[in-house]
């Protein structure tokens, strides 16, 4: 199917979870619009509870939409669920591997769910085990795998039907740094091969590494969108000065900074000060100059770090909250 | 609200779930053999043991054990199928989260339900074959029509597998299984397993005849004793209807619970 249509198109997409017992109804996704083009890698970035997983489930045709419209691969997920799912690869937030089966059997049966012939599955499974670096584990029960291995197997499994779109819901949450880097490497490889990715994350570095385009979601709404660079450019400054103060000094220092030229802008038109529980962030075009200003105010931070702005800063600026609480 | 599965698709896709279940059963036959332990104990203790005192059932000219055997065969099919879609499905649904991984594949919830019920029917048939073989070895087979017990066991398994699946959708947690036992055990004991319906006073009989196990036993016992008649269409119709209603309830409720 050659088409100029987006692979996924959401207009005013809404999800309301109905009331249940004493829990009132809940608007988890509150009218979002986006379009996904073939070959791009698209990210939903937002804190816990923002509605990322809910959006992913609606795209995957496993959760009925409550309002607006959604087209996936040109089809209606409410009417053509099986046809859509046949062409998607889905990595849910939790690994739901089949614990009663071995690693290779997990791949095999997943292929069978997609109606693939055994010979095709055998060939693909061998390739995917390679890709996931799980060749040696092929005959093991999945219970014996580490978290990172389980995640890689889940991703390998989602590729068994050679999907048009791969959906990844927080692919590296809960993994140690090394396991994350292995996964990023695998996902980057997929991206290089032209696989269309949709991923959710609350890790800024992940979004920066893997996404061509992002929407930042908060409370079920899109608060910003663009490429990682655009977002940083638009919503953050070039540099950030991170300051830590002694506990007894922190509040007075923060107060001073808040009323200083650093917060109100002054010569630095972009200037701004954010207070976090453990540190103070000064947004500025020139970190070293800002630090000089701090010293000139006779403040003595315990540590001072000048770094380039990240998507974390974008989120903070947009919502006034830190992304990972 | 949810997609209505195309029947032809469903049959083909549900096969994958049956394949999954048999990948696990294939590892060991122990569960199937275990399913035979209880019926054998009943057959020996009541059929043979109590049978020594009973001799024959009035109006039936076969040994008591040959009278009880077909009924226990019906309960074997019932329990095998029912356990798989109650305990088995509950664990796959709540503990192992097996279906969470299946939902994003082309299988629909209906496919999952059909797959589970069909696997349970196959298991019910297998344990019935096992039990029938033991009956034959023990000399308890008195008519060749007993072979009708095999298609009958498929029908019994269908009814109870679907029933088990429907009941499972109402369970909140493991302790709720006690309520199931509160129904299953009395039914086992009173649904004419060990004596004919004529034992009951007229007024009680309709109550017994409303039980699915009563019809299951009729369907196996009558041919086993060499009694063939059109009356057998009554249990056939009952079990088909019972299973289909249960199947409808089960798929509706599972769909609602799983596609949120
Ligand atoms: N099945 C459900 N029923 C009711 N509320 C839900 C359900 N799933 C998620 N929610 C609620 O919807 C909101 C968004 O959840 P989710 O989409 O999982 O967010 P995220 O993935 O961004 O953390 C949360 O407040 C969550 O509690
Ligand atoms: Mg989530």
Coordinates of N, CA and C in Angstrom, one line a residue, chain A residues 96-259:
Chain A
X96 N 5.1 -8.9 29.0 CA 4.2 -10.0 29.2 C 4.7 -11.2 28.4
X97 N 5.9 -11.7 28.8 CA 6.3 -12.9 28.1 C 5.6 -14.1 28.6
X98 N 5.6 -15.2 27.8 CA 4.9 -16.4 28.2 C 5.8 -17.2 29.1
X99 N 5.6 -17.1 30.4 CA 6.5 -17.7 31.4 C 6.5 -19.2 31.3
X100 N 5.5 -19.8 30.7 CA 5.5 -21.2 30.7 C 6.3 -21.8 29.5
X101 N 6.8 -20.9 28.7 CA 7.5 -21.3 27.5 C 9.0 -20.9 27.5
X102 N 9.8 -21.5 26.7 CA 11.2 -21.1 26.6 C 11.3 -19.8 25.7
X103 N 12.5 -19.3 25.6 CA 12.8 -18.1 24.8 C 12.4 -18.3 23.4
X104 N 12.9 -19.4 22.8 CA 12.6 -19.6 21.4 C 11.1 -19.9 21.2
X105 N 10.5 -20.7 22.1 CA 9.1 -21.0 22.0 C 8.2 -19.7 22.1
X106 N 8.7 -18.7 22.8 CA 8.0 -17.4 22.9 C 7.9 -16.8 21.5
X107 N 9.0 -16.9 20.8 CA 9.1 -16.3 19.5 C 8.2 -17.1 18.5
X108 N 8.3 -18.5 18.7 CA 7.5 -19.3 17.8 C 6.0 -19.1 18.0
X109 N 5.5 -19.1 19.2 CA 4.1 -19.0 19.4 C 3.6 -17.6 19.0
X110 N 4.4 -16.6 19.2 CA 4.0 -15.3 18.8 C 3.8 -15.2 17.2
X111 N 4.7 -15.8 16.5 CA 4.6 -15.9 15.1 C 3.3 -16.7 14.7
X112 N 3.0 -17.7 15.5 CA 1.7 -18.4 15.2 C 0.5 -17.6 15.4
X113 N 0.6 -16.7 16.4 CA -0.6 -15.8 16.7 C -0.8 -14.9 15.4
X114 N 0.3 -14.6 14.7 CA 0.2 -13.8 13.5 C -0.1 -14.7 12.3
X115 N -0.3 -15.9 12.5 CA -0.6 -16.8 11.4 C 0.5 -17.1 10.5
X116 N 1.8 -17.0 10.9 CA 2.9 -17.3 10.1 C 3.2 -18.8 10.0
X117 N 3.7 -19.2 8.8 CA 4.0 -20.6 8.7 C 5.3 -20.9 9.6
X118 N 5.3 -22.2 10.1 CA 6.4 -22.6 11.0 C 7.8 -22.3 10.4
X119 N 8.0 -22.6 9.1 CA 9.3 -22.5 8.5 C 9.7 -21.0 8.5
X120 N 8.8 -20.1 8.2 CA 9.1 -18.7 8.2 C 9.5 -18.3 9.6
X121 N 8.8 -18.7 10.6 CA 9.1 -18.4 12.0 C 10.5 -18.9 12.4
X122 N 10.8 -20.1 12.0 CA 12.1 -20.7 12.4 C 13.2 -19.8 11.9
X123 N 13.1 -19.4 10.6 CA 14.1 -18.5 10.0 C 14.2 -17.2 10.7
X124 N 13.0 -16.6 10.9 CA 13.0 -15.2 11.6 C 13.5 -15.3 13.0
X125 N 13.1 -16.4 13.7 CA 13.4 -16.5 15.1 C 14.9 -16.5 15.3
X126 N 15.6 -17.3 14.4 CA 17.1 -17.4 14.5 C 17.7 -16.0 14.3
X127 N 17.2 -15.2 13.4 CA 17.7 -13.9 13.1 C 17.4 -13.0 14.3
X128 N 16.2 -13.1 14.9 CA 15.8 -12.2 15.9 C 16.6 -12.5 17.2
X129 N 16.8 -13.8 17.4 CA 17.6 -14.2 18.6 C 19.0 -13.6 18.5
X130 N 19.5 -13.5 17.3 CA 20.8 -12.9 17.1 C 20.7 -11.4 17.4
X131 N 19.7 -10.8 16.8 CA 19.5 -9.4 17.0 C 19.4 -9.0 18.5
X132 N 18.7 -9.8 19.2 CA 18.5 -9.6 20.6 C 19.6 -10.1 21.5
X133 N 20.6 -10.7 20.9 CA 21.8 -11.2 21.6 C 21.3 -12.3 22.6
X134 N 20.4 -13.1 22.2 CA 19.9 -14.2 23.1 C 20.1 -15.6 22.6
X135 N 21.1 -15.7 21.6 CA 21.3 -17.0 21.0 C 21.5 -18.1 22.1
X136 N 22.3 -17.8 23.1 CA 22.7 -18.8 24.1 C 21.5 -19.1 25.0
X137 N 20.5 -18.2 25.0 CA 19.4 -18.4 25.9 C 18.2 -19.1 25.3
X138 N 18.4 -19.4 24.0 CA 17.2 -19.9 23.2 C 16.4 -21.0 23.9
X139 N 17.1 -21.9 24.5 CA 16.3 -23.0 25.1 C 15.9 -22.8 26.5
X140 N 16.3 -21.6 27.1 CA 16.0 -21.4 28.5 C 14.5 -21.0 28.8
X141 N 14.0 -21.3 29.9 CA 12.7 -20.7 30.3 C 12.9 -19.2 30.5
X142 N 11.9 -18.4 30.2 CA 12.1 -17.0 30.2 C 12.2 -16.5 31.6
X143 N 11.7 -17.3 32.6 CA 11.9 -16.8 34.0 C 13.3 -16.6 34.4
X144 N 14.2 -17.3 33.7 CA 15.6 -17.2 34.1 C 16.3 -15.9 33.5
X145 N 15.6 -15.2 32.7 CA 16.3 -14.0 32.0 C 16.3 -12.8 33.0
X146 N 17.4 -12.0 32.7 CA 17.5 -10.7 33.5 C 16.5 -9.7 32.9
X147 N 16.3 -8.6 33.5 CA 15.3 -7.6 33.1 C 15.6 -7.1 31.7
X148 N 16.9 -6.8 31.4 CA 17.3 -6.4 30.1 C 17.1 -7.4 29.0
X149 N 17.4 -8.7 29.4 CA 17.1 -9.8 28.4 C 15.7 -9.9 28.1
X150 N 14.8 -9.8 29.1 CA 13.4 -9.9 28.9 C 12.9 -8.9 28.0
X151 N 13.4 -7.6 28.2 CA 13.0 -6.5 27.3 C 13.5 -6.8 25.9
X152 N 14.7 -7.3 25.7 CA 15.2 -7.5 24.4 C 14.3 -8.6 23.7
X153 N 14.0 -9.6 24.5 CA 13.1 -10.7 23.9 C 11.8 -10.1 23.5
X154 N 11.2 -9.3 24.4 CA 9.9 -8.7 24.1 C 10.0 -7.9 22.8
X155 N 11.1 -7.2 22.6 CA 11.3 -6.4 21.3 C 11.4 -7.4 20.2
X156 N 12.3 -8.4 20.3 CA 12.5 -9.4 19.3 C 11.1 -10.0 18.9
X157 N 10.3 -10.3 19.9 CA 9.0 -11.0 19.7 C 8.1 -10.0 18.8
X158 N 8.2 -8.7 19.2 CA 7.3 -7.8 18.5 C 7.7 -7.6 17.0
X159 N 8.9 -8.1 16.7 CA 9.3 -7.9 15.3 C 9.1 -9.2 14.4
X160 N 8.5 -10.2 15.0 CA 8.3 -11.5 14.3 C 7.5 -11.4 13.1
X161 N 6.5 -10.4 13.1 CA 5.6 -10.2 11.9 C 6.2 -9.2 11.0
X162 N 7.4 -8.7 11.1 CA 8.0 -7.7 10.3 C 7.0 -6.5 10.2
X163 N 6.8 -5.8 11.4 CA 5.7 -4.8 11.4 C 6.0 -3.6 10.6
X164 N 4.9 -2.9 10.2 CA 5.1 -1.6 9.5 C 5.4 -0.5 10.5
X165 N 4.9 -0.7 11.7 CA 5.2 0.3 12.8 C 5.5 -0.5 14.1
X166 N 6.5 0.0 14.8 CA 6.9 -0.6 16.1 C 6.5 0.3 17.2
X167 N 5.7 -0.1 18.1 CA 5.2 0.7 19.2 C 6.0 0.2 20.5
X168 N 6.7 1.2 21.1 CA 7.5 0.8 22.3 C 7.1 1.7 23.5
X169 N 6.5 1.1 24.5 CA 6.0 1.8 25.6 C 7.1 1.8 26.7
X170 N 7.8 2.9 26.9 CA 8.9 2.9 27.9 C 9.8 1.8 27.8
X171 N 10.5 1.7 26.6 CA 11.4 0.5 26.4 C 12.5 0.3 27.4
X172 N 13.0 1.3 28.0 CA 14.1 1.1 28.9 C 13.9 1.4 30.4
X173 N 12.6 1.7 30.7 CA 12.4 2.0 32.1 C 12.7 0.8 33.0
X174 N 13.4 1.1 34.1 CA 13.7 0.1 35.1 C 15.0 -0.7 34.8
X175 N 15.6 -0.4 33.7 CA 16.8 -1.1 33.3 C 18.1 -0.4 33.8
X176 N 19.1 -1.1 34.1 CA 20.4 -0.5 34.5 C 21.0 0.2 33.3
X177 N 21.9 1.1 33.5 CA 22.5 1.9 32.4 C 23.1 1.1 31.3
X178 N 23.7 0.0 31.7 CA 24.4 -0.8 30.6 C 23.3 -1.5 29.7
X179 N 22.3 -2.0 30.4 CA 21.2 -2.7 29.6 C 20.5 -1.7 28.8
X180 N 20.3 -0.4 29.3 CA 19.7 0.6 28.5 C 20.5 0.9 27.2
X181 N 21.8 1.0 27.4 CA 22.6 1.3 26.2 C 22.6 0.2 25.2
X182 N 22.5 -1.0 25.6 CA 22.4 -2.1 24.6 C 21.1 -2.0 23.9
X183 N 20.0 -1.7 24.6 CA 18.7 -1.5 24.0 C 18.7 -0.4 23.0
X184 N 19.2 0.7 23.4 CA 19.3 1.9 22.5 C 20.0 1.6 21.3
X185 N 21.1 0.8 21.4 CA 21.8 0.4 20.2 C 21.0 -0.4 19.3
X186 N 20.2 -1.4 19.9 CA 19.3 -2.2 19.0 C 18.3 -1.4 18.4
X187 N 17.7 -0.5 19.1 CA 16.6 0.4 18.6 C 17.1 1.3 17.5
X188 N 18.3 1.8 17.7 CA 18.9 2.7 16.8 C 19.2 1.9 15.5
X189 N 19.6 0.7 15.6 CA 19.8 -0.2 14.4 C 18.5 -0.3 13.6
X190 N 17.4 -0.5 14.3 CA 16.1 -0.7 13.7 C 15.7 0.6 12.9
X191 N 16.0 1.7 13.6 CA 15.7 3.1 13.0 C 16.5 3.2 11.7
X192 N 17.7 2.8 11.8 CA 18.6 2.9 10.6 C 18.0 2.0 9.5
X193 N 17.4 0.9 9.8 CA 16.8 0.1 8.8 C 15.5 0.6 8.2
X194 N 15.1 1.8 8.8 CA 13.9 2.4 8.3 C 12.6 2.0 8.9
X195 N 12.7 1.3 10.1 CA 11.5 0.9 10.8 C 10.8 2.2 11.4
X196 N 9.5 2.3 11.2 CA 8.8 3.4 11.8 C 8.6 3.1 13.3
X197 N 9.0 4.0 14.1 CA 8.9 3.8 15.6 C 8.0 4.8 16.2
X198 N 7.2 4.3 17.2 CA 6.5 5.3 18.1 C 7.0 4.8 19.5
X199 N 7.5 5.7 20.2 CA 7.9 5.3 21.6 C 7.5 6.3 22.6
X200 N 7.2 5.8 23.8 CA 7.0 6.7 24.9 C 8.1 6.6 25.8
X201 N 8.4 7.7 26.5 CA 9.5 7.6 27.5 C 9.3 8.8 28.5
X202 N 9.9 8.6 29.6 CA 10.0 9.8 30.4 C 11.5 10.1 30.7
X203 N 12.3 9.5 29.8 CA 13.7 9.8 29.8 C 14.1 10.8 28.7
X204 N 14.6 11.9 29.1 CA 15.0 12.9 28.1 C 16.1 12.4 27.1
X205 N 17.1 11.8 27.7 CA 18.2 11.3 26.9 C 17.7 10.3 25.9
X206 N 16.8 9.5 26.3 CA 16.2 8.5 25.4 C 15.5 9.2 24.2
X207 N 14.7 10.2 24.5 CA 14.0 10.9 23.5 C 14.9 11.6 22.5
X208 N 16.0 12.2 23.1 CA 16.9 12.9 22.3 C 17.7 11.9 21.3
X209 N 18.0 10.7 21.9 CA 18.7 9.7 21.1 C 17.9 9.1 20.0
X210 N 16.6 8.8 20.3 CA 15.9 8.0 19.4 C 14.8 8.7 18.5
X211 N 14.3 9.9 18.9 CA 13.2 10.5 18.3 C 13.5 11.6 17.3
X212 N 12.9 11.5 16.1 CA 13.1 12.6 15.2 C 12.1 13.7 15.6
X213 N 11.0 13.3 16.1 CA 9.9 14.3 16.4 C 9.3 13.8 17.7
X214 N 8.9 14.8 18.5 CA 8.3 14.6 19.8 C 7.1 15.3 20.0
X215 N 6.1 14.7 20.8 CA 5.1 15.6 21.4 C 5.3 15.4 22.9
X216 N 5.2 16.5 23.6 CA 5.3 16.5 25.1 C 3.9 16.5 25.6
X217 N 3.6 15.5 26.4 CA 2.2 15.4 26.9 C 2.2 15.6 28.4
X218 N 1.1 16.2 28.9 CA 1.0 16.4 30.3 C -0.5 16.4 30.6
X219 N -1.0 15.6 31.5 CA -2.4 15.5 31.8 C -3.3 15.3 30.6
X220 N -2.8 14.4 29.7 CA -3.6 14.0 28.6 C -3.6 15.0 27.5
X221 N -2.8 16.1 27.6 CA -2.8 17.1 26.5 C -1.4 17.2 26.0
X222 N -1.4 17.7 24.7 CA -0.1 18.0 24.1 C 0.3 19.4 24.5
X223 N 1.5 19.5 25.1 CA 1.8 20.9 25.5 C 2.9 21.5 24.6
X224 N 3.5 20.6 23.8 CA 4.5 21.2 22.8 C 4.8 20.0 21.9
X225 N 5.3 20.4 20.7 CA 5.8 19.4 19.8 C 6.8 20.0 18.8
X226 N 7.7 19.1 18.3 CA 8.8 19.5 17.4 C 9.9 18.5 17.5
X227 N 11.0 18.8 16.9 CA 12.2 17.9 17.0 C 12.8 18.2 18.3
X228 N 13.6 17.3 18.9 CA 14.3 17.6 20.2 C 15.0 18.9 20.1
X229 N 15.7 19.2 19.0 CA 16.5 20.4 18.9 C 15.6 21.6 18.9
X230 N 14.5 21.5 18.1 CA 13.5 22.6 18.1 C 13.0 23.0 19.5
X231 N 12.6 21.9 20.2 CA 12.0 22.1 21.5 C 13.0 22.8 22.4
X232 N 14.2 22.3 22.4 CA 15.2 22.9 23.3 C 15.4 24.3 22.9
X233 N 15.5 24.6 21.6 CA 15.7 25.9 21.1 C 14.5 26.8 21.5
X234 N 13.3 26.3 21.4 CA 12.1 27.1 21.7 C 11.8 27.3 23.2
X235 N 12.0 26.3 23.9 CA 11.6 26.3 25.3 C 12.7 26.4 26.3
X236 N 13.9 26.3 25.9 CA 14.9 26.3 26.9 C 16.0 27.3 26.4
X237 N 17.0 27.6 27.2 CA 18.1 28.4 26.8 C 19.2 27.5 26.3
X238 N 20.2 28.1 25.8 CA 21.3 27.3 25.3 C 22.0 26.5 26.4
X239 N 22.2 27.2 27.5 CA 22.9 26.6 28.6 C 22.1 26.7 29.9
X240 N 22.5 25.8 30.8 CA 21.8 25.8 32.1 C 22.9 25.8 33.2
X241 N 22.8 26.6 34.2 CA 23.7 26.6 35.3 C 22.9 26.0 36.5
X242 N 23.5 24.9 36.9 CA 22.9 24.1 38.1 C 23.7 24.4 39.3
X243 N 23.0 24.9 40.3 CA 23.6 25.3 41.6 C 23.1 24.4 42.7
X244 N 24.0 24.0 43.6 CA 23.5 23.4 44.9 C 24.1 24.2 46.0
X245 N 23.2 24.4 47.0 CA 23.6 25.2 48.2 C 23.5 24.3 49.4
X246 N 24.2 24.8 50.5 CA 24.1 24.2 51.8 C 22.7 24.3 52.2
X247 N 22.2 23.3 53.0 CA 20.7 23.3 53.3 C 20.3 24.6 54.0
X248 N 21.1 25.1 55.0 CA 20.7 26.3 55.7 C 20.8 27.6 54.9
X249 N 21.5 27.5 53.7 CA 21.7 28.6 52.9 C 20.7 28.6 51.7
X250 N 20.1 27.5 51.5 CA 19.4 27.3 50.3 C 18.3 28.3 50.0
X251 N 17.4 28.4 51.0 CA 16.2 29.2 50.9 C 16.6 30.7 50.6
X252 N 17.5 31.2 51.4 CA 17.9 32.6 51.2 C 18.5 32.8 49.9
X253 N 19.4 31.9 49.5 CA 20.1 32.0 48.2 C 19.0 31.9 47.1
X254 N 18.1 31.0 47.2 CA 17.1 30.9 46.2 C 16.3 32.2 46.0
X255 N 15.9 32.8 47.2 CA 15.2 34.0 47.2 C 15.9 35.1 46.5
X256 N 17.2 35.2 46.9 CA 18.1 36.2 46.2 C 18.1 36.1 44.7
X257 N 18.3 34.8 44.3 CA 18.4 34.5 42.9 C 17.1 34.9 42.1
X258 N 16.0 34.5 42.8 CA 14.7 34.7 42.2 C 14.4 36.2 41.9
X259 N 15.0 37.0 42.7 CA 14.7 38.5 42.5 C 15.9 39.1 41.8

